CSV table of N, CA and C in Angstrom, one decimal:
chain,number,residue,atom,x,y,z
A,940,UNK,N,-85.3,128.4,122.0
A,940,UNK,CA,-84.8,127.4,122.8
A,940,UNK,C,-84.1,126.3,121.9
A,941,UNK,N,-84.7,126.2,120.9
A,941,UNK,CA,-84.2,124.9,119.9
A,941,UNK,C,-82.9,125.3,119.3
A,942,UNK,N,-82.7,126.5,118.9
A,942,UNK,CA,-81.3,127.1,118.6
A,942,UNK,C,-80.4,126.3,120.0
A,943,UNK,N,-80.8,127.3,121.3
A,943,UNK,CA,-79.7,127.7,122.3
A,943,UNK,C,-79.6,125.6,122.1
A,944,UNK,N,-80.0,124.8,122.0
A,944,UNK,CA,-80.0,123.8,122.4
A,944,UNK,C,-79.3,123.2,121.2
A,945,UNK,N,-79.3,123.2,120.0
A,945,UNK,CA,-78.1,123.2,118.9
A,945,UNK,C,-77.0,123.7,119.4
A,946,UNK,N,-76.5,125.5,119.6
A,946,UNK,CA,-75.5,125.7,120.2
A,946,UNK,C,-74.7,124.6,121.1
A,947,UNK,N,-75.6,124.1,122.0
A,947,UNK,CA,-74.6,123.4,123.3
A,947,UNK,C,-74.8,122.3,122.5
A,948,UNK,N,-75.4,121.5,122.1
A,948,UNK,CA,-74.7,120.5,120.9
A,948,UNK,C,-73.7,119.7,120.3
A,949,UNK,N,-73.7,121.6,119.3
A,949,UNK,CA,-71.7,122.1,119.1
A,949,UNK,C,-71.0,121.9,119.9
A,950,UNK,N,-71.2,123.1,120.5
A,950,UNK,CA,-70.7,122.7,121.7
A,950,UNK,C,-69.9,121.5,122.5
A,951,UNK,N,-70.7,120.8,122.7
A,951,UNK,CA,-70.0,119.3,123.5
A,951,UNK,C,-69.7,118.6,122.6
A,952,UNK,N,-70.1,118.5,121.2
A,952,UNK,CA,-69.4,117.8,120.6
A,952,UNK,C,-67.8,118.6,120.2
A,953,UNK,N,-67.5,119.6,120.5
A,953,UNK,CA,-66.2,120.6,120.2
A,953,UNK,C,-65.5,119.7,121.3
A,954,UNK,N,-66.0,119.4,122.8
A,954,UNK,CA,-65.6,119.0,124.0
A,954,UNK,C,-64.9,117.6,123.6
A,955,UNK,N,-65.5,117.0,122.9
A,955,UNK,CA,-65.3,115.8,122.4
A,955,UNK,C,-63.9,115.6,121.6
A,956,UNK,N,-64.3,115.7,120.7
A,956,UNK,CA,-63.3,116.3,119.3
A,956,UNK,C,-62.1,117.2,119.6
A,957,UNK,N,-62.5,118.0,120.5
A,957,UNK,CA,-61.5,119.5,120.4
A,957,UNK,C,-61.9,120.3,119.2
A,958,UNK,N,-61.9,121.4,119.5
A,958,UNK,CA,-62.3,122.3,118.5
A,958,UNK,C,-61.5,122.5,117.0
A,959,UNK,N,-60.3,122.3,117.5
A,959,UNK,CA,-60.0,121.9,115.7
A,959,UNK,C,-60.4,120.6,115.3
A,960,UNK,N,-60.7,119.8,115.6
A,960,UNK,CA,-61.1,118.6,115.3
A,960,UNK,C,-62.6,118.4,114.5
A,961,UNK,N,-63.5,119.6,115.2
A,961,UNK,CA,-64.5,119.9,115.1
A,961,UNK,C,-64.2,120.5,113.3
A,962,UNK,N,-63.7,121.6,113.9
A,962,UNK,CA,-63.3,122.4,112.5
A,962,UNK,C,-63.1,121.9,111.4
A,963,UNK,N,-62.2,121.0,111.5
A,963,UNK,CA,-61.7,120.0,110.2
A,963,UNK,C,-62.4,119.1,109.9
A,964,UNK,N,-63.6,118.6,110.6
A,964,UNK,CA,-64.6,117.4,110.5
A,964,UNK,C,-65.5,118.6,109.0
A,965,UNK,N,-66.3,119.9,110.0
A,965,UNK,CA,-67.1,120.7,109.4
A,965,UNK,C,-66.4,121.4,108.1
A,966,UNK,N,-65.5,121.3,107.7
A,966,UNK,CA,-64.7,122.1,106.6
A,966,UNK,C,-64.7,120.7,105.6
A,967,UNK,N,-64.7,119.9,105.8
A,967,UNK,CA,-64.6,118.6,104.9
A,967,UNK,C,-65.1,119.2,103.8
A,968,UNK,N,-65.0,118.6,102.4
A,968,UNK,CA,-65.4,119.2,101.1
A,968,UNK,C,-66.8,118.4,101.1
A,969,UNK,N,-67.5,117.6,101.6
A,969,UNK,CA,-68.9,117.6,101.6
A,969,UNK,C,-69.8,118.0,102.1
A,970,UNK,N,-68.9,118.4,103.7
A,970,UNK,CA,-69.7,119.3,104.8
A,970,UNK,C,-69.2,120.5,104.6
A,971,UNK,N,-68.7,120.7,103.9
A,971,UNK,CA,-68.5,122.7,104.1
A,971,UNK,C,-70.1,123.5,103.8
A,972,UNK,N,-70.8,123.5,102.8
A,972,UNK,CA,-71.7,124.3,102.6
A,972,UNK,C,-72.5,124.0,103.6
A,973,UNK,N,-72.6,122.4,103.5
A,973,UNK,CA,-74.1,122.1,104.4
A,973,UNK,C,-73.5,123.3,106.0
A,974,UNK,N,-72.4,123.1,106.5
A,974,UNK,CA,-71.8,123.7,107.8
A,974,UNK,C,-72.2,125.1,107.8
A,975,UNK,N,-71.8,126.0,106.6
A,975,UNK,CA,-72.0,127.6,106.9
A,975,UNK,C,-73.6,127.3,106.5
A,976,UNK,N,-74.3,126.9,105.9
A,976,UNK,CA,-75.8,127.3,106.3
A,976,UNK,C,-76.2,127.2,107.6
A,977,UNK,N,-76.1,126.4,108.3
A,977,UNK,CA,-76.3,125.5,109.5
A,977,UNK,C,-75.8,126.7,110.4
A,978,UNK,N,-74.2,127.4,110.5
A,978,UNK,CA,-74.0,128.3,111.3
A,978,UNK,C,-74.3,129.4,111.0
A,979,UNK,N,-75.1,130.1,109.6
A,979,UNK,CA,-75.6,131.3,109.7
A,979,UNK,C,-76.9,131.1,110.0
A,980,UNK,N,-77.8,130.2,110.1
A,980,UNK,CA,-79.3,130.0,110.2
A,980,UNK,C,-79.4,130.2,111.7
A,981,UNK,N,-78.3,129.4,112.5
A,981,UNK,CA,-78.2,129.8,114.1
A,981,UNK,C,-78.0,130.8,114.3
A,982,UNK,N,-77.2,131.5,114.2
A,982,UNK,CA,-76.6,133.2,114.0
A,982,UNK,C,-77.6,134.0,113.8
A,983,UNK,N,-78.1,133.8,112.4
A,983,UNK,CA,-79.5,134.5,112.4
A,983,UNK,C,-80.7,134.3,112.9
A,984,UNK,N,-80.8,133.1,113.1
A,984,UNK,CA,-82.2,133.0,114.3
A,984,UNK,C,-82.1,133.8,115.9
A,985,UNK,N,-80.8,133.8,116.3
A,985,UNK,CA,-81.0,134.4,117.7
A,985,UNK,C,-81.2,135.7,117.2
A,986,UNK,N,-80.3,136.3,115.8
A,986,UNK,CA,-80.3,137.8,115.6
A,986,UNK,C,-81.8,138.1,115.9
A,987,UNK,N,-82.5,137.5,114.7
A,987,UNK,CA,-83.8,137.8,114.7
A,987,UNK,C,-84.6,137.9,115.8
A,988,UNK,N,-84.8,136.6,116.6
A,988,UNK,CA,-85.2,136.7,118.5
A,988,UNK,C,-85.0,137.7,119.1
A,989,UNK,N,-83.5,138.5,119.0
A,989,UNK,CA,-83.2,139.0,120.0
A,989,UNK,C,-83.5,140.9,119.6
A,990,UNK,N,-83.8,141.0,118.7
A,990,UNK,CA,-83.8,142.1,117.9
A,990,UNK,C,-85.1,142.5,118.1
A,991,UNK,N,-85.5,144.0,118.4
A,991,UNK,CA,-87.1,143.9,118.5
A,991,UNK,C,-87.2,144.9,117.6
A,992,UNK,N,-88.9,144.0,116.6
A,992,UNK,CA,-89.4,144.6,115.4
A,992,UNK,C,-90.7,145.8,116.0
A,993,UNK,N,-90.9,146.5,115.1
A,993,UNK,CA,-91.8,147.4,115.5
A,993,UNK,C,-93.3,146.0,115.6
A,994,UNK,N,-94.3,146.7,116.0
A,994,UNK,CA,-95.9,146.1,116.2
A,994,UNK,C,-96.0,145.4,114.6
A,995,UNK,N,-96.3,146.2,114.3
A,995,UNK,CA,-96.6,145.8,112.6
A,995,UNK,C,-95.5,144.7,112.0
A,996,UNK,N,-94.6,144.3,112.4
A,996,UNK,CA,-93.9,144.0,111.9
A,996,UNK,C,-93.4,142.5,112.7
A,997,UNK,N,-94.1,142.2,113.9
A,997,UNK,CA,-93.7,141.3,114.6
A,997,UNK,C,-94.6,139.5,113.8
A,998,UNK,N,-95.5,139.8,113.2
A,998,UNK,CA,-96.2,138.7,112.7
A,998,UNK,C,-94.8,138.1,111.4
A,999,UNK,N,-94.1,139.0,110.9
A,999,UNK,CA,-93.2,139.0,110.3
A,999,UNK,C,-91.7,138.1,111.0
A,1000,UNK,N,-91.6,138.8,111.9
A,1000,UNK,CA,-90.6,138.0,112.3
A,1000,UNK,C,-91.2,136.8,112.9
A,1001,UNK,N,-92.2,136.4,113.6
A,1001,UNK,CA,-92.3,135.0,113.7
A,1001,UNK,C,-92.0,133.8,112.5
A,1002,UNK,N,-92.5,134.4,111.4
A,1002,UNK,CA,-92.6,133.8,110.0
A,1002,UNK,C,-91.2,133.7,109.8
A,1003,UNK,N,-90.2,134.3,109.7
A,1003,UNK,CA,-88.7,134.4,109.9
A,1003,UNK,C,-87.9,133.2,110.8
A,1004,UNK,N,-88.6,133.9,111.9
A,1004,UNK,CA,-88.1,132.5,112.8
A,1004,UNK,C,-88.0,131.1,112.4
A,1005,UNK,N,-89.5,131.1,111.7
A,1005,UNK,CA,-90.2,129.5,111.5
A,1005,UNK,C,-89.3,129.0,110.6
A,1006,UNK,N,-89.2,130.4,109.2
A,1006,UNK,CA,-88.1,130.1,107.8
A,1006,UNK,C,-86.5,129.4,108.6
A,1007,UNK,N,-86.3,130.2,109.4
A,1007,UNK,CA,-85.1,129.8,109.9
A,1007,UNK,C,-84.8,128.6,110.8
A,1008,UNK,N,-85.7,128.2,111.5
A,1008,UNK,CA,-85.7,127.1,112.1
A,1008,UNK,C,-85.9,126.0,111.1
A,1009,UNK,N,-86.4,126.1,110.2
A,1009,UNK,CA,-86.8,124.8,109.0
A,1009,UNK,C,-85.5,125.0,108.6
A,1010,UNK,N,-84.5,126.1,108.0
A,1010,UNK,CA,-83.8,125.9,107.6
A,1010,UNK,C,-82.5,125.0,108.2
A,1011,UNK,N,-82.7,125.6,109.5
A,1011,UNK,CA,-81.3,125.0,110.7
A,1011,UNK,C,-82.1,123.4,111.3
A,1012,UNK,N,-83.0,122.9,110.9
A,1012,UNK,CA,-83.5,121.8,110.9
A,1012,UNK,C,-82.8,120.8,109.5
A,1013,UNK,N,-83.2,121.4,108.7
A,1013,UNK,CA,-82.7,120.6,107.8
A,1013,UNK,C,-81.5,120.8,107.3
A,1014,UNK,N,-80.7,121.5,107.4
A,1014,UNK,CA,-78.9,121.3,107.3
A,1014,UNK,C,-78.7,120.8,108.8
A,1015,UNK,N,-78.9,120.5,109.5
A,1015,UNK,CA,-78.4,119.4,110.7
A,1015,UNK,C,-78.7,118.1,110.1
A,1016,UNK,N,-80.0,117.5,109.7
A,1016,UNK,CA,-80.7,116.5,108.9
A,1016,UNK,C,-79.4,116.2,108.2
A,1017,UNK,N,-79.1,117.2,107.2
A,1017,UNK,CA,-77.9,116.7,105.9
A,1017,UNK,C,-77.0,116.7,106.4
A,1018,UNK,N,-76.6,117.3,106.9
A,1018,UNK,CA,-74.8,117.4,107.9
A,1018,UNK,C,-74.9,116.0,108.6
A,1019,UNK,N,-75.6,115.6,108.8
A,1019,UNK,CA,-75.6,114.5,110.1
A,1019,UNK,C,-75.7,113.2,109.2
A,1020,UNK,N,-76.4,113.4,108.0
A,1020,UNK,CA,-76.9,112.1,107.2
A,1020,UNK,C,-75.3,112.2,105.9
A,1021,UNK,N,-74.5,113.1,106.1
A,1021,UNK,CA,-72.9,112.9,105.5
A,1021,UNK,C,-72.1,111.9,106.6
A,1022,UNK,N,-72.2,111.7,107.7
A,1022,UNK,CA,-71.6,110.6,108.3
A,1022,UNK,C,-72.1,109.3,108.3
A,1023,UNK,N,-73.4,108.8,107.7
A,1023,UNK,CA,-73.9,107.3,107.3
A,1023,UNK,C,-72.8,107.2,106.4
A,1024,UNK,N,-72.7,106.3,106.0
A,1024,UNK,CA,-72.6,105.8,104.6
A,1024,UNK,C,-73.6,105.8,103.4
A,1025,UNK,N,-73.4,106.1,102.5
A,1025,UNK,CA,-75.0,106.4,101.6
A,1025,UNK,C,-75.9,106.8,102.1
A,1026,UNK,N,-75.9,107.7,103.1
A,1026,UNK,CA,-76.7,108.8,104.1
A,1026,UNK,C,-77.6,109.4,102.7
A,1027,UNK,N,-76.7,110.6,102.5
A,1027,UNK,CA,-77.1,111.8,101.7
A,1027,UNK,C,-77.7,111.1,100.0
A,1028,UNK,N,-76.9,110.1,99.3
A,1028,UNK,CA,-77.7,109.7,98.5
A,1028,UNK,C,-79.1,108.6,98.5
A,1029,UNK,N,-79.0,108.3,99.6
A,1029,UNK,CA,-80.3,107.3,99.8
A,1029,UNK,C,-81.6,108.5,100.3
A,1030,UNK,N,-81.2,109.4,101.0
A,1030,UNK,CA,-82.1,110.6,101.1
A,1030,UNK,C,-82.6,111.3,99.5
A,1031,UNK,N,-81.6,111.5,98.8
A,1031,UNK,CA,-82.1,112.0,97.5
A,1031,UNK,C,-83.1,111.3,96.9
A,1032,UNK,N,-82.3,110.0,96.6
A,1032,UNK,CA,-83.6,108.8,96.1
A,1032,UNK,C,-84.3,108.7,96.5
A,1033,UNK,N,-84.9,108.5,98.0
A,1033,UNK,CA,-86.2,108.8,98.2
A,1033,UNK,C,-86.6,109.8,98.3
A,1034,UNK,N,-86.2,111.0,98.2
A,1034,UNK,CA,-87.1,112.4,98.1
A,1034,UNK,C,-87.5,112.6,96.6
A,1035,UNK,N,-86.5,112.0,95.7
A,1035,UNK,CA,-87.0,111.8,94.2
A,1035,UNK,C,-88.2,111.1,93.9
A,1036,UNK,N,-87.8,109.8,94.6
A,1036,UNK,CA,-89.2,108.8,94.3
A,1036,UNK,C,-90.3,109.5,94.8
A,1037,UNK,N,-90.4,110.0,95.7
A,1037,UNK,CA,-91.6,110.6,96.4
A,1037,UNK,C,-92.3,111.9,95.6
A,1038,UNK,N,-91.4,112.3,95.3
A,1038,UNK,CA,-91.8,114.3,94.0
A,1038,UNK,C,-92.3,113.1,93.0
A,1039,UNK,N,-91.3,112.1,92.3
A,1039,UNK,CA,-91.8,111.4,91.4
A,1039,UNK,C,-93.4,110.8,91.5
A,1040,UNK,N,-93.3,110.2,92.8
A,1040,UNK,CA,-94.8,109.4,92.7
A,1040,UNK,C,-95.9,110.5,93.0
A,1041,UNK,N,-95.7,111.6,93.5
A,1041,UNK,CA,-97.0,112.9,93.6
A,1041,UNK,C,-96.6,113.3,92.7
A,1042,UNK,N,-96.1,113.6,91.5
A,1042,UNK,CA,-96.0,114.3,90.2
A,1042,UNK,C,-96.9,113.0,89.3
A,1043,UNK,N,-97.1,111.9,89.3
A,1043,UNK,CA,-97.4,110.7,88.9
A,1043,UNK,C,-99.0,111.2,89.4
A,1044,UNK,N,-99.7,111.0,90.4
A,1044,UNK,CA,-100.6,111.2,91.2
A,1044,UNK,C,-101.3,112.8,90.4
A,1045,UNK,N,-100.7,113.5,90.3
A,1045,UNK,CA,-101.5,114.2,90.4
A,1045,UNK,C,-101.8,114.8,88.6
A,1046,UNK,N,-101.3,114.2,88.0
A,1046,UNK,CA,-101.4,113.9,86.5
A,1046,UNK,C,-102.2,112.8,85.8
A,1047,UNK,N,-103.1,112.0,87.0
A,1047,UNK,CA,-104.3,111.0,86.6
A,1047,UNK,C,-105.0,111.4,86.6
C-alpha cells in the first residue's frame, strides 16, 4: 500500500508540473541517482508483492519487501531533502555527528 501510495504521489505531482516538467526536475545532476533508485525500489517492490514465492521461501520475501521499503523510504527522504536549501548537507553533518558521537561512546 505504501508503494501504490508513492506511485499516486508521482503521479499528481506529474499533474502538477506536467510530466516533462517532472522529468527534467528528476534528471537534474543531483537528483538523477537519488531518482532511479527511488523508481527501481518501487518497480521492484510491487515485482516482489505481486510475484508468488514458493512456502519456503515466503519468510524471504517479506524480508525483501522490508529491504525495499527502507530503501524507497530513504531515497524519497534524499530526493525531497535536494529541494531545501542545505537539505542534503545538513543531513550528512548530522548523520556524521551522530556515527561520530556512538563511535566516541562506545570506545569508553
Amino acid at each position: 500500500m505504501y508503494t501504490l501510495g508513492n506511485i499516486l504521489a508521482l503521479c499528481s505531482s506529474m499533474f502538477l508540473c506536467g510530466p516533462k516538467g517532472q522529468w527534467k526536475n528528476m534528471s537534474k545532476e543531483g537528483r538523477r541517482v537519488t531518482s532511479i533508485v527511488y523508481v527501481v525500489a518501487l518497480t521492484l517492490t510491487l515485482t516482489v508483492c505481486f510475484v508468488t514465492f514458493p512456502k519456503d521461501l515466503r519468510a524471504l520475501q517479506g524480508l525483501l519487501i522490508l529491504v525495499l521499503l527502507a530503501v524507497e523510504i530513504a531515497a524519497m527522504v534524499w530526493y525531497s531533502l535536494s529541494y531545501i536549501p542545505y537539505g542534503r548537507a545538513t543531513a550528512k553533518s548530522c548523520c556524521l555527528s551522530y556515527c561520530c558521537c556512538c563511535m566516541e561512546e562506545s570506545n569508553v
